[in-house]
Short mmCIF file of C-alpha atoms in Angstrom, two decimals:
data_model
loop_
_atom_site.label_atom_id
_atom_site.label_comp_id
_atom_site.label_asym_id
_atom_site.label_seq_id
_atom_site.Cartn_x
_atom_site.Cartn_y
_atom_site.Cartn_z
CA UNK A 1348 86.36 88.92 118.97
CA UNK A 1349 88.52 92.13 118.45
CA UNK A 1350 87.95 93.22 121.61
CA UNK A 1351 85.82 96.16 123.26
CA UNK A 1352 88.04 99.13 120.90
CA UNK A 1353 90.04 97.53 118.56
CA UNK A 1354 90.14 101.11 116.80
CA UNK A 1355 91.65 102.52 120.08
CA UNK A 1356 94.10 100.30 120.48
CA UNK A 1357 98.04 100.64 118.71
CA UNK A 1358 100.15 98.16 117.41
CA UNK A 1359 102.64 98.51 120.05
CA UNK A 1360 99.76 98.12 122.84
CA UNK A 1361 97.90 94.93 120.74
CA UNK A 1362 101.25 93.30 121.39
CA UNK A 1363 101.99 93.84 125.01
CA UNK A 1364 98.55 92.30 125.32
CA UNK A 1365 98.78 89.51 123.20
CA UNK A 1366 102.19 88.81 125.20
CA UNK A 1367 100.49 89.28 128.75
CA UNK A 1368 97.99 86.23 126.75
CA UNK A 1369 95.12 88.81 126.92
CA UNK A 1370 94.53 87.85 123.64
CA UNK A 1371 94.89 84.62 121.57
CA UNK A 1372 95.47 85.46 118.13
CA UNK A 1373 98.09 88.46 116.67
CA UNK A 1374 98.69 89.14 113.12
CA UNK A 1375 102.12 90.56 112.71
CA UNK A 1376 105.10 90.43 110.46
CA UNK A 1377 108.29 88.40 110.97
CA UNK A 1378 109.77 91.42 113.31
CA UNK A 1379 106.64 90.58 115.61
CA UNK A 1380 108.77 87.80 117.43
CA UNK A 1381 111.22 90.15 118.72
CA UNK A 1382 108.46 92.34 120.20
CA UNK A 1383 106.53 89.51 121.89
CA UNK A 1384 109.78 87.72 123.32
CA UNK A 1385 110.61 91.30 124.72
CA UNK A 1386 107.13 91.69 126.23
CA UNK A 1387 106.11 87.83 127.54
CA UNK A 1388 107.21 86.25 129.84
CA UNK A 1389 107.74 83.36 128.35
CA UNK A 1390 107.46 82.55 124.75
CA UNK A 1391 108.09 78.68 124.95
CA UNK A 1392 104.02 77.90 123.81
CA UNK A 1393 103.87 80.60 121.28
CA UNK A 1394 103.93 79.19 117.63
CA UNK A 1395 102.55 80.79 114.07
CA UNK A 1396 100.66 79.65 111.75
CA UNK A 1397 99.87 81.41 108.22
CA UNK A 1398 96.48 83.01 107.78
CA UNK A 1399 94.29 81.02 105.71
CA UNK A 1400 92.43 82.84 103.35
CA UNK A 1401 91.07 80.15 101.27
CA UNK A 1402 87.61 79.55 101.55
CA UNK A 1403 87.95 75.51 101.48
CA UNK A 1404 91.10 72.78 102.16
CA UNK A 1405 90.73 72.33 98.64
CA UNK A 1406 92.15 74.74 97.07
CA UNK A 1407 95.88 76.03 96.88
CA UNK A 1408 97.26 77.69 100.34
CA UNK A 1409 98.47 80.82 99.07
CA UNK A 1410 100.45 83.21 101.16
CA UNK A 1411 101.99 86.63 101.64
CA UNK A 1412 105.45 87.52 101.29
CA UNK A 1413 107.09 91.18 100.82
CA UNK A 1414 110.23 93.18 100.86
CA UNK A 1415 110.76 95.70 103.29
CA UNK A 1416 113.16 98.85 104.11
CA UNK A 1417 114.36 99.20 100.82
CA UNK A 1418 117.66 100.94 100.55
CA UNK A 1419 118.06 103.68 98.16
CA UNK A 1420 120.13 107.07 97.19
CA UNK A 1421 118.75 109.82 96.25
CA UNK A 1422 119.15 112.36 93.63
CA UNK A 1423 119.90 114.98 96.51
CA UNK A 1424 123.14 113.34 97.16
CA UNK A 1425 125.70 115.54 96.21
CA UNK A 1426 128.30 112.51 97.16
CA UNK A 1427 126.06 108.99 95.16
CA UNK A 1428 129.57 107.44 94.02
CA UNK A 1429 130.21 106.90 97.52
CA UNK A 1430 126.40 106.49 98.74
CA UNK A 1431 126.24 103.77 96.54
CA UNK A 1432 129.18 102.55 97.81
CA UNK A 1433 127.86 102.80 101.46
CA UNK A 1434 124.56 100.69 99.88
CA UNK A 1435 126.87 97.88 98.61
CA UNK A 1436 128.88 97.40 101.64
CA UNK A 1437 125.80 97.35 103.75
CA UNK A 1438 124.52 93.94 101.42
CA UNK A 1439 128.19 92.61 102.19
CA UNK A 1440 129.61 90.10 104.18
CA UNK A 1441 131.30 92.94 106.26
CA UNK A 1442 127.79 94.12 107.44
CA UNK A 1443 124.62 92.12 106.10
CA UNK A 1444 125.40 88.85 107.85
CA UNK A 1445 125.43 90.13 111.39
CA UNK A 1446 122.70 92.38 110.68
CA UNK A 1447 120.13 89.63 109.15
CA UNK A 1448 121.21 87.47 111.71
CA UNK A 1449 120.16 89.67 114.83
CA UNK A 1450 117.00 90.18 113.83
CA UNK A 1451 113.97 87.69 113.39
CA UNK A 1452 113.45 88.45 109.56
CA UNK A 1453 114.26 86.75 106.91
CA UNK A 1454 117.10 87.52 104.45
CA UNK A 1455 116.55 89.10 100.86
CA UNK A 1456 120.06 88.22 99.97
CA UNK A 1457 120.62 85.00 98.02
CA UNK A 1458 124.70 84.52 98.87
CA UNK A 1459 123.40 85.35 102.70
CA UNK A 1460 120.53 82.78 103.64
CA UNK A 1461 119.47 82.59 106.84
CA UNK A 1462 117.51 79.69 108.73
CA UNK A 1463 114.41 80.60 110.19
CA UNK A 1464 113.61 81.12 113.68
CA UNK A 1465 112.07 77.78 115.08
CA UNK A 1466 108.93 79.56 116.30
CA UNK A 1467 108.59 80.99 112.42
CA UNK A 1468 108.95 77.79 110.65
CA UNK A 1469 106.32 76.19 112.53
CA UNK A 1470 104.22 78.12 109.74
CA UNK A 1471 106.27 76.14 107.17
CA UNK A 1472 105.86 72.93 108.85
CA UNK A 1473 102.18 73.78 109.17
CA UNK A 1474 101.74 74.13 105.70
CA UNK A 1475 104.98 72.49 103.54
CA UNK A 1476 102.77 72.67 100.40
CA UNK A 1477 102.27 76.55 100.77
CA UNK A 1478 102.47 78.74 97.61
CA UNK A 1479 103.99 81.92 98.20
CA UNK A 1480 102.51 85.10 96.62
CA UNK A 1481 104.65 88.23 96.50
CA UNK A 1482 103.08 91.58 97.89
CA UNK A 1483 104.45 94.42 96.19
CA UNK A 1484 102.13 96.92 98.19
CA UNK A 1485 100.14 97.62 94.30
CA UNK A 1486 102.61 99.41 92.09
CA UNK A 1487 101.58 101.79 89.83
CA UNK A 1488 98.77 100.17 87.94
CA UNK A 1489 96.66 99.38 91.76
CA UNK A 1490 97.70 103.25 92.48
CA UNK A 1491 96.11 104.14 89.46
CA UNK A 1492 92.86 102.19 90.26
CA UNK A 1493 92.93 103.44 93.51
CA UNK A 1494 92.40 106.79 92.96
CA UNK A 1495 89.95 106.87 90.47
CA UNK A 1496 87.85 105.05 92.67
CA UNK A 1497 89.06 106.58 96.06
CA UNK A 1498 89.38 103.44 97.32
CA UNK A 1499 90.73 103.79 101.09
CA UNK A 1500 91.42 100.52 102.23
CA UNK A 1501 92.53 101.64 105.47
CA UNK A 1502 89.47 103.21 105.81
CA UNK A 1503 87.21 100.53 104.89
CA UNK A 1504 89.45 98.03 107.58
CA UNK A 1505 88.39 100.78 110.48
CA UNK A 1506 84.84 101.00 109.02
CA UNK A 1507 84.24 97.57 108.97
CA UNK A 1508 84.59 97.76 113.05
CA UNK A 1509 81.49 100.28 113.02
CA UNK A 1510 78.06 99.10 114.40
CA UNK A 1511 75.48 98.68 111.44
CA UNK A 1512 78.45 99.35 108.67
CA UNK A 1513 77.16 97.19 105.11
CA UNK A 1514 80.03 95.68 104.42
CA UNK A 1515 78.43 93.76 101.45
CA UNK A 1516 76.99 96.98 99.83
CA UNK A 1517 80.23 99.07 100.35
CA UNK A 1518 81.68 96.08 98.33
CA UNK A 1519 79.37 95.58 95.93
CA UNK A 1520 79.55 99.54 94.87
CA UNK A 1521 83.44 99.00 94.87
CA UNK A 1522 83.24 96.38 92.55
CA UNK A 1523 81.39 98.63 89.89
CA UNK A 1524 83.78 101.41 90.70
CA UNK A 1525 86.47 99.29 89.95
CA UNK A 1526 85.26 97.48 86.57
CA UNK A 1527 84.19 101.05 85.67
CA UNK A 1528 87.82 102.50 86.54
CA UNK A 1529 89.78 99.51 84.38
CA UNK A 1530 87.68 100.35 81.57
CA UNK A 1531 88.59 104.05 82.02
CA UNK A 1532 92.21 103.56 82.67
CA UNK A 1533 92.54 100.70 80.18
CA UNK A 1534 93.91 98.15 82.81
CA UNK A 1535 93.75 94.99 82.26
CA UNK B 722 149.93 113.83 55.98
CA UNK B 723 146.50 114.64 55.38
CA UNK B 724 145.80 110.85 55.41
CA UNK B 725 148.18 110.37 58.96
CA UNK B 726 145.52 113.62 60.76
CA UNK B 727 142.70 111.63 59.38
CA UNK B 728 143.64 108.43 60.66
CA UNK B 729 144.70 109.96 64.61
CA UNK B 730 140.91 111.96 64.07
CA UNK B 731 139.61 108.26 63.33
CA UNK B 732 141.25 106.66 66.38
CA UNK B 733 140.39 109.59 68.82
CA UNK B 734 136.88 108.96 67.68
CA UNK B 735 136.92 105.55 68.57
CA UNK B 736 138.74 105.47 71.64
CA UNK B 737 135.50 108.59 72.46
CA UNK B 738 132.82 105.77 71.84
CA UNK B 739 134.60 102.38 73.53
CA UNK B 740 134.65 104.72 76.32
CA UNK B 741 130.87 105.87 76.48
CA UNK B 742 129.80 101.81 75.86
CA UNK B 743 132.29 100.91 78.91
CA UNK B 744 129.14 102.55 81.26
CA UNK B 745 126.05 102.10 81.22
CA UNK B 746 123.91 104.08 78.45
CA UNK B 747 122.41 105.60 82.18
CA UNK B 748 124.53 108.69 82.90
CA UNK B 749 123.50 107.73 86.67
CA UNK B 750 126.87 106.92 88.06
CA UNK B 751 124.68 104.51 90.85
CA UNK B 752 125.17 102.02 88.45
CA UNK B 753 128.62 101.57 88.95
CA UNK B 754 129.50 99.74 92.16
CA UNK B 755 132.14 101.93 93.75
CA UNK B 756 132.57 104.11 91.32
CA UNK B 757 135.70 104.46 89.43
CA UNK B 758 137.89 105.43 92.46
CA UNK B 759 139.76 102.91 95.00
CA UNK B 760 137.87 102.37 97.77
CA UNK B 761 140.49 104.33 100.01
CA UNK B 762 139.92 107.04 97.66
CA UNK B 763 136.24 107.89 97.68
CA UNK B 764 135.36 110.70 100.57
CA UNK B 765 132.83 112.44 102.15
CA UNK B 766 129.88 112.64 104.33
CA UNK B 767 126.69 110.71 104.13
CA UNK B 768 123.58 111.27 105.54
CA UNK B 769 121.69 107.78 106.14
CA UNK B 770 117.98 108.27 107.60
CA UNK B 771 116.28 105.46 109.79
CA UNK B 772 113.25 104.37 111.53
CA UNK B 773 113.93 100.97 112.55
CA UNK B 774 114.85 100.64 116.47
CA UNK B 775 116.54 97.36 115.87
CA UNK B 776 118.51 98.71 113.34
CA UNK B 777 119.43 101.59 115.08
CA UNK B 778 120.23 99.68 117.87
CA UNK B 779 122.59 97.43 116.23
CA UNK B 780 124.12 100.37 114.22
CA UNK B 781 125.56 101.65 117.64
CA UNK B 782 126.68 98.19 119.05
CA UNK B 783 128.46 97.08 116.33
CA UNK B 784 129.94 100.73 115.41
CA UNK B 785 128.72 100.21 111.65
CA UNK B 786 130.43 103.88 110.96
CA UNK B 787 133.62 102.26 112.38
CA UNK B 788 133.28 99.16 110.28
CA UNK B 789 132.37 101.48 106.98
CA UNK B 790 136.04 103.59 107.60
CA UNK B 791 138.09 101.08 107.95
CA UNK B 792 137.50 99.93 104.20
CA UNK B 793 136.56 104.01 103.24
CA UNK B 794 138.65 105.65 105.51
CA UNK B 795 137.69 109.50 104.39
CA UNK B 796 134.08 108.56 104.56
CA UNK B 797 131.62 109.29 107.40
CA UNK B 798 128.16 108.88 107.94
CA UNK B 799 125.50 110.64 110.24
CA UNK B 800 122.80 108.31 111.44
CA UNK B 801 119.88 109.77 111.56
CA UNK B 802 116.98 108.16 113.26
CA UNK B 803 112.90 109.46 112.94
CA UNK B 804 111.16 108.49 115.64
CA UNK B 805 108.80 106.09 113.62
CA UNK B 806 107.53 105.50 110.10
CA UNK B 807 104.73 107.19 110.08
CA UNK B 808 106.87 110.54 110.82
CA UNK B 809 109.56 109.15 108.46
CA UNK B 810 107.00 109.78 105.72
CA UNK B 811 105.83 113.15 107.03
CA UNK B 812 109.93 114.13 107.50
CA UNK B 813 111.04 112.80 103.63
CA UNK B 814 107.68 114.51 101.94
CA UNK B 815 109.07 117.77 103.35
CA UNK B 816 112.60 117.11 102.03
CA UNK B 817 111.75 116.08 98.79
CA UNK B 818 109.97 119.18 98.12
CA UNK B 819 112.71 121.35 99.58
CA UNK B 820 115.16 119.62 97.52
CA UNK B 821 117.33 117.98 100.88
CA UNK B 822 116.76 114.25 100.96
CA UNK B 823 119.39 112.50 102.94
CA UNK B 824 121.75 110.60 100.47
CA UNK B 825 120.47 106.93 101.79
CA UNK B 826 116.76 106.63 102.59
CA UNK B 827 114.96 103.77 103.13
CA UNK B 828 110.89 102.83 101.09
CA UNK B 829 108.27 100.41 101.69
CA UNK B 830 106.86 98.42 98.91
CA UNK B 831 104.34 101.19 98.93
CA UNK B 832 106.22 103.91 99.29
CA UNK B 833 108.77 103.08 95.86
CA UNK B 834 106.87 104.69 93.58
CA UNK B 835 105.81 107.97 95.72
CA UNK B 836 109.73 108.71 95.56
CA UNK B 837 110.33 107.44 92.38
CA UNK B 838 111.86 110.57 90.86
CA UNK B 839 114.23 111.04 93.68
CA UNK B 840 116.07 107.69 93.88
CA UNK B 841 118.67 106.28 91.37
CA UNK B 842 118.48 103.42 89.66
CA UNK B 843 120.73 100.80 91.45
CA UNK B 844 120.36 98.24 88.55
CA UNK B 845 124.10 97.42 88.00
CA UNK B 846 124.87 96.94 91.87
CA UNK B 847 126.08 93.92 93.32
CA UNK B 848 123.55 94.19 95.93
CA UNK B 849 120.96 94.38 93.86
CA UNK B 850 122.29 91.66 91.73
CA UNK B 851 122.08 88.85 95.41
CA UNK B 852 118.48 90.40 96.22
CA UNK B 853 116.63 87.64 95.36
CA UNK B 854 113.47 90.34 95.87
CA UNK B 855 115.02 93.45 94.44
CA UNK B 856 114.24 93.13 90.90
CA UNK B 857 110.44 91.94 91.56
CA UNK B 858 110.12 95.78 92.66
CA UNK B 859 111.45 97.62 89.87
CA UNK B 860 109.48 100.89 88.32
CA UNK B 861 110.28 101.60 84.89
CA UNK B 862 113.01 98.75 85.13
CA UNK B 863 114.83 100.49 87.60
CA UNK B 864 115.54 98.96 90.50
CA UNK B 865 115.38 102.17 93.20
CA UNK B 866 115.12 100.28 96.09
CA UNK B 867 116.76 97.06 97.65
CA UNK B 868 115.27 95.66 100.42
CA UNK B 869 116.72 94.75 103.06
CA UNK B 870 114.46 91.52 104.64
CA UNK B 871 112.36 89.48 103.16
CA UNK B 872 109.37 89.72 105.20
CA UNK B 873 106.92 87.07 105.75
CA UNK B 874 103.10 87.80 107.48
CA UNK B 875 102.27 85.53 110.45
CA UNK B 876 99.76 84.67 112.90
CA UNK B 877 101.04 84.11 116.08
CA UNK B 878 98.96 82.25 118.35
CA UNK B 879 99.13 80.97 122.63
CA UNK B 880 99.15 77.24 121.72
CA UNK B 881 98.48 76.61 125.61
CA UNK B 882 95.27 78.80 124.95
CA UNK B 883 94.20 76.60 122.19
CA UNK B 884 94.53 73.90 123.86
CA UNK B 885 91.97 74.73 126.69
CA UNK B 886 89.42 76.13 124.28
CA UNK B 887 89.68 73.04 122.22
CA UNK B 888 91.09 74.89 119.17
CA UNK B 889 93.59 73.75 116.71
CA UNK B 890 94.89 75.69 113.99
CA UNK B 891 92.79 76.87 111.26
CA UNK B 892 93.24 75.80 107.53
CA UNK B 893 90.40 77.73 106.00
CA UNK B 894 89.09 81.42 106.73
CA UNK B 895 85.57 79.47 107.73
CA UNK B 896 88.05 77.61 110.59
CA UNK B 897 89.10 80.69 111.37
CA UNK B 898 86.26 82.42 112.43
CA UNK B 899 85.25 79.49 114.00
CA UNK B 900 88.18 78.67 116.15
CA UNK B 901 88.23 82.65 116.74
CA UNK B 902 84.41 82.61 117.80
CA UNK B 903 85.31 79.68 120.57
CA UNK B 904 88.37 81.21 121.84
CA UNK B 905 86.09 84.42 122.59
CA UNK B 906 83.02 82.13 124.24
CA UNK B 907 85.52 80.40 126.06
CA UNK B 908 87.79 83.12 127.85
CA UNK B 909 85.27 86.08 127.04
CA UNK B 910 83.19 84.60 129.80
CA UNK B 911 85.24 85.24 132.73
CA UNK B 912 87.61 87.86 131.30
CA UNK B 913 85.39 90.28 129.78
CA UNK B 914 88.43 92.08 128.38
CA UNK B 915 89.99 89.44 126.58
CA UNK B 916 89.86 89.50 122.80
CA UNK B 917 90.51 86.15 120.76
CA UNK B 918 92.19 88.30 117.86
CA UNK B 919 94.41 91.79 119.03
CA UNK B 920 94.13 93.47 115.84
CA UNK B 921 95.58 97.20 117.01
CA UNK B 922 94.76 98.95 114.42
CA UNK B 923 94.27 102.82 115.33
CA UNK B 924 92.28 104.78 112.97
CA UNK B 925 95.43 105.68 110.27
CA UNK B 926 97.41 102.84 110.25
CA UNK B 927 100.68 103.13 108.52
CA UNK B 928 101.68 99.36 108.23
CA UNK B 929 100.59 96.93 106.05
CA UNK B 930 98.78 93.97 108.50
CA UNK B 931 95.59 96.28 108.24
CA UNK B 932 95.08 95.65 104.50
CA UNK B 933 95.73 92.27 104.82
CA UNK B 934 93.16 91.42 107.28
CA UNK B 935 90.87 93.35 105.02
CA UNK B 936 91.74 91.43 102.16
CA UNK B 937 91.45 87.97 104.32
CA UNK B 938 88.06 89.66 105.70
CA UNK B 939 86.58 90.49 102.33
CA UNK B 940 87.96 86.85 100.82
CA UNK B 941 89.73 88.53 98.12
CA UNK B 942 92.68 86.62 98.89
CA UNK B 943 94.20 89.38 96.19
CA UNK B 944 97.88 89.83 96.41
CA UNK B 945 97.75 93.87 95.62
CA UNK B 946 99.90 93.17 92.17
CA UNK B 947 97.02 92.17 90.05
CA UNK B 948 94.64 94.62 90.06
CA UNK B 949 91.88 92.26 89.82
CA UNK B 950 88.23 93.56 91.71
CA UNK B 951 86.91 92.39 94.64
CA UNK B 952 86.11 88.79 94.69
CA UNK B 953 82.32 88.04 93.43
CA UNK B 954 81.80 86.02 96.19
CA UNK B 955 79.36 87.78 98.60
CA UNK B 956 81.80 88.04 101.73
CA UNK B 957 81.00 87.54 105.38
CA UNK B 958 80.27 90.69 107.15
CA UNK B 959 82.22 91.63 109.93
CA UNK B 960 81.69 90.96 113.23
CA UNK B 961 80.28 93.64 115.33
CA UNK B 962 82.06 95.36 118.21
CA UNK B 963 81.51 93.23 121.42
CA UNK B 964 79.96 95.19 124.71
#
């Protein structure tokens, strides 16, 4: 279903292929539109749904939603008065607006909302009742757990591709890892 | 006159500690917006490091340097852009260490806390203040980050493809594999290269869609901030590669 080398093939080649419709199904984020549009020919019966991860219709449709590119200074700035100045213009209405506008993502900004674009909020429409779940890519207690168990999950993703690979073992053995390493660590 | 030096000792004193409550008790001056000097006032170059294509792309249309001088007119800004993200990381692990970080970078969610002790704590900014996201991230209560879209994970899908397998959008992951299964017996027949799900995921992925299939695959359904285990559930193994 993930085609002959799924482990061969980039994120910037999955797409051209998906937009050529060698491919049904693509899971990207919200900047995925502007890639496809750039790459299909057409876009006008392309439409998104959110990836159900719930096991029956019963329970709660949960799904993900992050931040992204988040704007800093840093403590090498021998100028931060007017880095941070730079930062707070950016979130402005003499820069933001335009910005969040020409691209397909969402805005963070609650005095700038932004519509969706109509292919996007077919998800919505899909699923009005949706509960929203906020990634925050693990923070420092997941980090923690992480290492003391050496859990790879971008490892495991590619291994789970592999001819003969026990998914259900590897998982199992994580699980005791990870009880094991909340004990240790004193996570909750 | 004793009394009199006592009482301009008294009011010096006072006038010393209404001025260090004004700020924050955070010597970082980040958390003043603008700093203490008139816009017109504050000078100097900045160093602003990119990966983003689209943003570097509307940078140069819309002369965002220009824009930024005409409010701080002895300000300017170099643009750098990395050719991706994955050589963004390589590029600011390197300057960290060597003590030259530009003055604005940008982080992933995942990426906040690897740079935690080079970024100031943008708490009191305005910006941070409208992010409805911003403060969701903090480390330590310290907002070091504020992001600049709120991003949202979709499957996109050929609706005219569904419709000649038969398909219609999945609800559940058991739907899922299903419809993905028919799309695959359906097309896969004639086009022995076509895949029902384009996953491109090369062996170190940098992005995030990776770990969220994996999380969909293994029916975790875990959102990463809870570090709760694996679910109990036995999950489905994954499918093998297709000849």
């Amino acid at each position: 279903m993930f085609g002959k080398d799924p482990l061969g093939l980039g994120n910037d080649q999955a797409t051209n292929l998906f937009a050529q419709k060698k491919a049904a199904i693509i899971a990207l984020g919200d900047w995925g539109l502007q890639n496809i549009a750039g790459a299909a020919e057409s876009i006008d019966t392309l439409g998104t749904f959110y990836l159900p991860v719930r096991e029956t219709a019963g329970e709660p449709f949960r799904y993900i939603v992050q931040g992204d590119s988040f704007m800093g200074v840093t403590t090498h700035s021998k100028n931060p008065e007017l880095a941070t100045a730079f930062v707070e213009w950016f979130y402005s209405d003499a820069w933001y607006p335009g910005y969040i506008n020409y691209v397909s993502s969402a805005s963070s900004m609650t005095n700038f909302p932004k519509e969706k674009d109509p292919v996007l909020a077919q998800a919505d429409e899909l699923q009005p009742d949706g509960e929203m779940v906020m990634y925050d890519g693990g923070g420092d207690n997941f980090t923690a757990l992480q290492n003391e168990t050496a859990f790879d999950y971008k490892k495991l993703g590619a291994q789970m591709f592999t001819d003969g690979f026990d998914l259900d073992a590897t998982l199992a053995d994580l699980n005791s890892k990870w009880a094991a390493a909340r004990t240790k660590l004193g996570i909750q | 006159m004793r009394k009199l030096i006592c009482m301009v000792l008294a009011a010096l004193m006072l006038m010393g500690m209404l001025a260090g409550c004004s700020g924050s008790g955070d010597a970082e001056p980040a958390k003043n917006s603008g700093g203490s000097a008139q816009p017109a006032e504050l000078k100097g170059e900045l160093v602003f490091t990119i990966w983003d294509n689209n943003l570097m792309t509307y940078i140069e249309e819309n002369d965002m340097i220009g824009k930024f001088q005409e409010k701080y007119p002895k300000a300017d800004i170099e643009v750098e852009k990395i050719k991706d993200d994955s050589e963004y990381w390589n590029a600011m692990k390197m300057r960290a260490s060597a003590n030259q970080l530009p003055d604005v970078m940008f982080n992933k969610p995942f990426t906040l806390s690897r740079f935690k002790d080079y970024l100031l704590d943008l708490s009191g900014t305005e910006a941070a203040r409208n992010n409805a996201l911003a403060a969701g991230y903090a480390i330590d209560n310290k907002v070091l980050g504020i992001p600049m879209t709120a991003g949202y994970e979709y499957v996109y899908y050929c609706k005219d493809i569904f419709e000649e397998a038969g398909v219609t959008v999945p609800t559940t992951w058991t739907e899922l594999e299903e419809v993905s299964k028919k799309l695959q017996a359906h097309f896969g027949a004639s086009e022995p290269d076509f895949m029902a799900i384009a996953l491109g995921a090369p062996p170190t992925p940098t992005w995030s869609s990776c770990p969220r299939w994996w999380a969909a695959t293994a029916r975790t359904g875990t959102t990463w901030q809870n570090p709760t285990p694996p679910s109990p559930r036995a999950p489905t193994s994954a499918p093998p590669i297709t000849a």
